[in-house]
Amino acid sequence: MGRGRVQLKRIENPVHRQVTFCKRRAGLLKKAKELSVLCDAEIGLVIFSAHGKLYELATKGTMQELIERYSKYTGGPQLPDEPTVEPMDAIKEIGMLKQEIEVLQKGLRYMFAGGCEYTSLDELLVLEKHLEIWINQIRSTKVDIMFQEIQMLRSKIAQNGSAETCSQDFIFSNAAMMKPSREIRFNS
């Protein structure tokens, strides 16, 4: 019995959405690798998650080489040989990361000190956002582990069920062979 058709719409539950993303991303990457191996195709795949995390696959060479080849083929703008990073961007990023670390440390102190320390509403909102992300990641991992355990139990049940069926068939076939050819009736 096959699965029903999946309705293509946004998954509202963030945990289920993350689990589906992880599974489908893995399946897509696997199919791209298989296509590359089977057909000797050069494949480049770029995926950005909802949280902005980059996942990429270049089956032959690097992604940069593949993008340059694509640009040459389509006549698009040429990419520079080496990406130039503005020093101010790095400094800004360092500053933002330091600020985020400070907010997280302040949140930890707030939680462990029982709320004694003064925290602004903006800091509490940022902390709440981070906690929600962490909770979703923990729930997603928990769902994955539970799903794996369920699959393992199902396979054990299937193995035990087939072994039990075989042993029952064996017992019934042996019992039929051992059955006397005639019945003896006693009158009471």
mmCIF file of C-alpha atoms in Angstrom:
data_model
loop_
_atom_site.group_PDB
_atom_site.id
_atom_site.type_symbol
_atom_site.label_atom_id
_atom_site.label_comp_id
_atom_site.label_asym_id
_atom_site.label_seq_id
_atom_site.Cartn_x
_atom_site.Cartn_y
_atom_site.Cartn_z
ATOM 1 C CA MET A 1 0.000 0.000 0.000
ATOM 2 C CA GLY A 2 1.528 3.294 -1.084
ATOM 3 C CA ARG A 3 1.456 6.630 0.576
ATOM 4 C CA GLY A 4 -1.171 9.192 -0.282
ATOM 5 C CA ARG A 5 -0.340 12.327 -2.208
ATOM 6 C CA VAL A 6 1.321 14.968 -0.083
ATOM 7 C CA GLN A 7 -0.473 18.284 -0.150
ATOM 8 C CA LEU A 8 2.071 20.916 -1.120
ATOM 9 C CA LYS A 9 1.588 23.752 1.313
ATOM 10 C CA ARG A 10 3.678 25.269 4.067
ATOM 11 C CA ILE A 11 3.976 23.064 7.149
ATOM 12 C CA GLU A 12 2.718 25.128 10.067
ATOM 13 C CA ASN A 13 4.360 23.166 12.898
ATOM 14 C CA PRO A 14 7.984 24.417 13.034
ATOM 15 C CA VAL A 15 9.313 21.118 14.391
ATOM 16 C CA HIS A 16 7.651 19.069 11.652
ATOM 17 C CA ARG A 17 8.778 21.664 9.092
ATOM 18 C CA GLN A 18 12.408 21.353 10.237
ATOM 19 C CA VAL A 19 12.278 17.542 10.233
ATOM 20 C CA THR A 20 10.775 17.534 6.734
ATOM 21 C CA PHE A 21 13.411 20.012 5.544
ATOM 22 C CA CYS A 22 16.250 17.854 6.887
ATOM 23 C CA LYS A 23 14.891 14.651 5.365
ATOM 24 C CA ARG A 24 14.046 16.156 1.983
ATOM 25 C CA ARG A 25 17.361 18.031 1.817
ATOM 26 C CA ALA A 26 19.224 14.783 2.455
ATOM 27 C CA GLY A 27 17.134 13.036 -0.205
ATOM 28 C CA LEU A 28 17.746 15.807 -2.731
ATOM 29 C CA LEU A 29 21.502 15.750 -2.124
ATOM 30 C CA LYS A 30 21.528 11.952 -2.430
ATOM 31 C CA LYS A 31 19.609 12.052 -5.731
ATOM 32 C CA ALA A 32 21.974 14.713 -7.104
ATOM 33 C CA LYS A 33 25.005 12.570 -6.219
ATOM 34 C CA GLU A 34 23.396 9.492 -7.774
ATOM 35 C CA LEU A 35 22.613 11.401 -10.978
ATOM 36 C CA SER A 36 26.205 12.605 -11.130
ATOM 37 C CA VAL A 37 27.623 9.103 -10.702
ATOM 38 C CA LEU A 38 25.169 7.312 -13.002
ATOM 39 C CA CYS A 39 25.182 9.825 -15.847
ATOM 40 C CA ASP A 40 28.611 11.436 -15.376
ATOM 41 C CA ALA A 41 26.876 14.794 -14.975
ATOM 42 C CA GLU A 42 28.398 17.852 -13.361
ATOM 43 C CA ILE A 43 25.913 19.070 -10.757
ATOM 44 C CA GLY A 44 25.850 22.132 -8.536
ATOM 45 C CA LEU A 45 23.180 22.483 -5.881
ATOM 46 C CA VAL A 46 22.664 25.399 -3.479
ATOM 47 C CA ILE A 47 20.131 25.314 -0.622
ATOM 48 C CA PHE A 48 19.460 28.024 1.934
ATOM 49 C CA SER A 49 17.450 26.963 4.985
ATOM 50 C CA ALA A 50 14.782 29.141 6.570
ATOM 51 C CA HIS A 51 17.394 30.154 9.159
ATOM 52 C CA GLY A 52 19.818 31.222 6.412
ATOM 53 C CA LYS A 53 22.188 28.258 6.664
ATOM 54 C CA LEU A 54 23.878 27.338 3.387
ATOM 55 C CA TYR A 55 24.007 23.783 2.063
ATOM 56 C CA GLU A 56 25.811 23.225 -1.215
ATOM 57 C CA LEU A 57 26.955 20.373 -3.391
ATOM 58 C CA ALA A 58 29.395 20.467 -6.303
ATOM 59 C CA THR A 59 29.909 16.988 -7.692
ATOM 60 C CA LYS A 60 33.043 17.798 -9.708
ATOM 61 C CA GLY A 61 35.435 20.534 -8.699
ATOM 62 C CA THR A 62 34.277 23.421 -6.577
ATOM 63 C CA MET A 63 31.103 25.440 -6.513
ATOM 64 C CA GLN A 64 33.070 28.546 -7.576
ATOM 65 C CA GLU A 65 34.314 26.758 -10.729
ATOM 66 C CA LEU A 66 30.811 25.568 -11.496
ATOM 67 C CA ILE A 67 29.342 29.067 -11.100
ATOM 68 C CA GLU A 68 32.067 30.532 -13.347
ATOM 69 C CA ARG A 69 31.321 27.895 -15.971
ATOM 70 C CA TYR A 70 27.603 28.697 -15.732
ATOM 71 C CA SER A 71 28.314 32.430 -16.082
ATOM 72 C CA LYS A 72 30.433 31.847 -19.184
ATOM 73 C CA TYR A 73 27.767 29.613 -20.699
ATOM 74 C CA THR A 74 24.913 32.070 -20.098
ATOM 75 C CA GLY A 75 26.991 35.167 -20.877
ATOM 76 C CA GLY A 76 26.260 36.579 -17.450
ATOM 77 C CA PRO A 77 28.548 38.778 -15.391
ATOM 78 C CA GLN A 78 31.903 37.280 -14.549
ATOM 79 C CA LEU A 79 32.646 36.558 -10.912
ATOM 80 C CA PRO A 80 35.933 37.770 -9.462
ATOM 81 C CA ASP A 81 38.635 35.126 -9.012
ATOM 82 C CA GLU A 82 38.812 35.704 -5.279
ATOM 83 C CA PRO A 83 35.951 37.151 -3.318
ATOM 84 C CA THR A 84 36.886 40.448 -1.743
ATOM 85 C CA VAL A 85 35.698 40.943 1.794
ATOM 86 C CA GLU A 86 35.404 44.457 3.040
ATOM 87 C CA PRO A 87 37.264 44.927 6.332
ATOM 88 C CA MET A 88 34.335 46.924 7.683
ATOM 89 C CA ASP A 89 31.992 43.994 7.058
ATOM 90 C CA ALA A 90 34.214 41.717 9.145
ATOM 91 C CA ILE A 91 34.421 44.326 11.891
ATOM 92 C CA LYS A 92 30.639 44.754 11.843
ATOM 93 C CA GLU A 93 30.148 40.997 11.985
ATOM 94 C CA ILE A 94 32.554 40.696 14.928
ATOM 95 C CA GLY A 95 30.675 43.471 16.705
ATOM 96 C CA MET A 96 27.323 41.806 16.085
ATOM 97 C CA LEU A 97 28.639 38.459 17.331
ATOM 98 C CA LYS A 98 30.076 40.074 20.463
ATOM 99 C CA GLN A 99 26.740 41.755 21.089
ATOM 100 C CA GLU A 100 24.892 38.457 20.639
ATOM 101 C CA ILE A 101 27.275 36.679 23.016
ATOM 102 C CA GLU A 102 26.769 39.441 25.557
ATOM 103 C CA VAL A 103 22.968 39.153 25.291
ATOM 104 C CA LEU A 104 23.137 35.364 25.680
ATOM 105 C CA GLN A 105 25.454 35.610 28.679
ATOM 106 C CA LYS A 106 23.188 38.216 30.241
ATOM 107 C CA GLY A 107 20.210 35.919 29.593
ATOM 108 C CA LEU A 108 21.973 33.027 31.298
ATOM 109 C CA ARG A 109 22.792 35.209 34.284
ATOM 110 C CA TYR A 110 19.154 36.362 34.331
ATOM 111 C CA MET A 111 17.862 32.778 34.316
ATOM 112 C CA PHE A 112 20.273 31.440 36.929
ATOM 113 C CA ALA A 113 20.071 34.484 39.210
ATOM 114 C CA GLY A 114 16.273 34.311 39.258
ATOM 115 C CA GLY A 115 15.720 37.611 37.425
ATOM 116 C CA CYS A 116 17.573 39.773 39.961
ATOM 117 C CA GLU A 117 19.572 41.622 37.307
ATOM 118 C CA TYR A 118 17.969 44.416 35.256
ATOM 119 C CA THR A 119 17.295 43.412 31.655
ATOM 120 C CA SER A 120 15.640 45.590 29.040
ATOM 121 C CA LEU A 121 12.579 44.486 27.109
ATOM 122 C CA ASP A 122 14.567 44.293 23.853
ATOM 123 C CA GLU A 123 17.147 42.033 25.487
ATOM 124 C CA LEU A 124 14.399 39.791 26.856
ATOM 125 C CA LEU A 125 12.768 39.599 23.407
ATOM 126 C CA VAL A 126 16.085 38.619 21.817
ATOM 127 C CA LEU A 127 16.623 36.016 24.534
ATOM 128 C CA GLU A 128 13.104 34.677 23.989
ATOM 129 C CA LYS A 129 13.758 34.372 20.250
ATOM 130 C CA HIS A 130 16.965 32.416 20.882
ATOM 131 C CA LEU A 131 15.222 30.148 23.381
ATOM 132 C CA GLU A 132 12.458 29.393 20.865
ATOM 133 C CA ILE A 133 15.050 28.486 18.228
ATOM 134 C CA TRP A 134 16.882 26.233 20.685
ATOM 135 C CA ILE A 135 13.633 24.565 21.779
ATOM 136 C CA ASN A 136 12.694 23.909 18.142
ATOM 137 C CA GLN A 137 16.117 22.407 17.469
ATOM 138 C CA ILE A 138 15.868 20.213 20.580
ATOM 139 C CA ARG A 139 12.348 19.088 19.642
ATOM 140 C CA SER A 140 13.454 18.347 16.093
ATOM 141 C CA THR A 141 16.333 16.213 17.357
ATOM 142 C CA LYS A 142 13.990 14.483 19.806
ATOM 143 C CA VAL A 143 11.492 13.721 17.021
ATOM 144 C CA ASP A 144 14.309 12.312 14.847
ATOM 145 C CA ILE A 145 15.499 10.047 17.666
ATOM 146 C CA MET A 146 11.956 8.897 18.433
ATOM 147 C CA PHE A 147 11.323 8.206 14.737
ATOM 148 C CA GLN A 148 14.513 6.120 14.526
ATOM 149 C CA GLU A 149 13.519 4.159 17.642
ATOM 150 C CA ILE A 150 10.040 3.522 16.223
ATOM 151 C CA GLN A 151 11.548 2.277 12.956
ATOM 152 C CA MET A 152 13.915 0.015 14.884
ATOM 153 C CA LEU A 153 11.037 -1.399 16.954
ATOM 154 C CA ARG A 154 8.944 -1.945 13.817
ATOM 155 C CA SER A 155 11.769 -3.868 12.179
ATOM 156 C CA LYS A 156 12.190 -5.989 15.332
ATOM 157 C CA ILE A 157 8.455 -6.664 15.387
ATOM 158 C CA ALA A 158 8.544 -7.599 11.702
ATOM 159 C CA GLN A 159 11.477 -9.945 12.309
ATOM 160 C CA ASN A 160 9.814 -11.503 15.348
ATOM 161 C CA GLY A 161 6.498 -11.728 13.538
ATOM 162 C CA SER A 162 8.003 -13.565 10.569
ATOM 163 C CA ALA A 163 9.992 -15.846 12.889
ATOM 164 C CA GLU A 164 6.860 -16.560 14.913
ATOM 165 C CA THR A 165 4.863 -17.307 11.763
ATOM 166 C CA CYS A 166 7.571 -19.679 10.518
ATOM 167 C CA SER A 167 7.742 -21.485 13.868
ATOM 168 C CA GLN A 168 3.942 -21.791 13.997
ATOM 169 C CA ASP A 169 3.894 -23.200 10.445
ATOM 170 C CA PHE A 170 6.619 -25.652 11.440
ATOM 171 C CA ILE A 171 4.721 -26.737 14.562
ATOM 172 C CA PHE A 172 1.442 -27.164 12.659
ATOM 173 C CA SER A 173 3.097 -29.138 9.833
ATOM 174 C CA ASN A 174 4.851 -31.433 12.329
ATOM 175 C CA ALA A 175 1.647 -31.867 14.321
ATOM 176 C CA ALA A 176 -0.191 -32.890 11.144
ATOM 177 C CA MET A 177 2.446 -35.524 10.391
ATOM 178 C CA MET A 178 2.299 -36.899 13.930
ATOM 179 C CA LYS A 179 -1.508 -37.115 13.928
ATOM 180 C CA PRO A 180 -2.701 -40.765 14.031
ATOM 181 C CA SER A 181 -4.302 -42.062 10.876
ATOM 182 C CA ARG A 182 -7.350 -43.423 12.697
ATOM 183 C CA GLU A 183 -9.222 -42.176 15.656
ATOM 184 C CA ILE A 184 -10.035 -44.337 18.633
ATOM 185 C CA ARG A 185 -13.341 -43.659 20.335
ATOM 186 C CA PHE A 186 -14.162 -44.739 23.824
ATOM 187 C CA ASN A 187 -17.719 -45.338 24.812
ATOM 188 C CA SER A 188 -18.687 -43.840 28.082
#
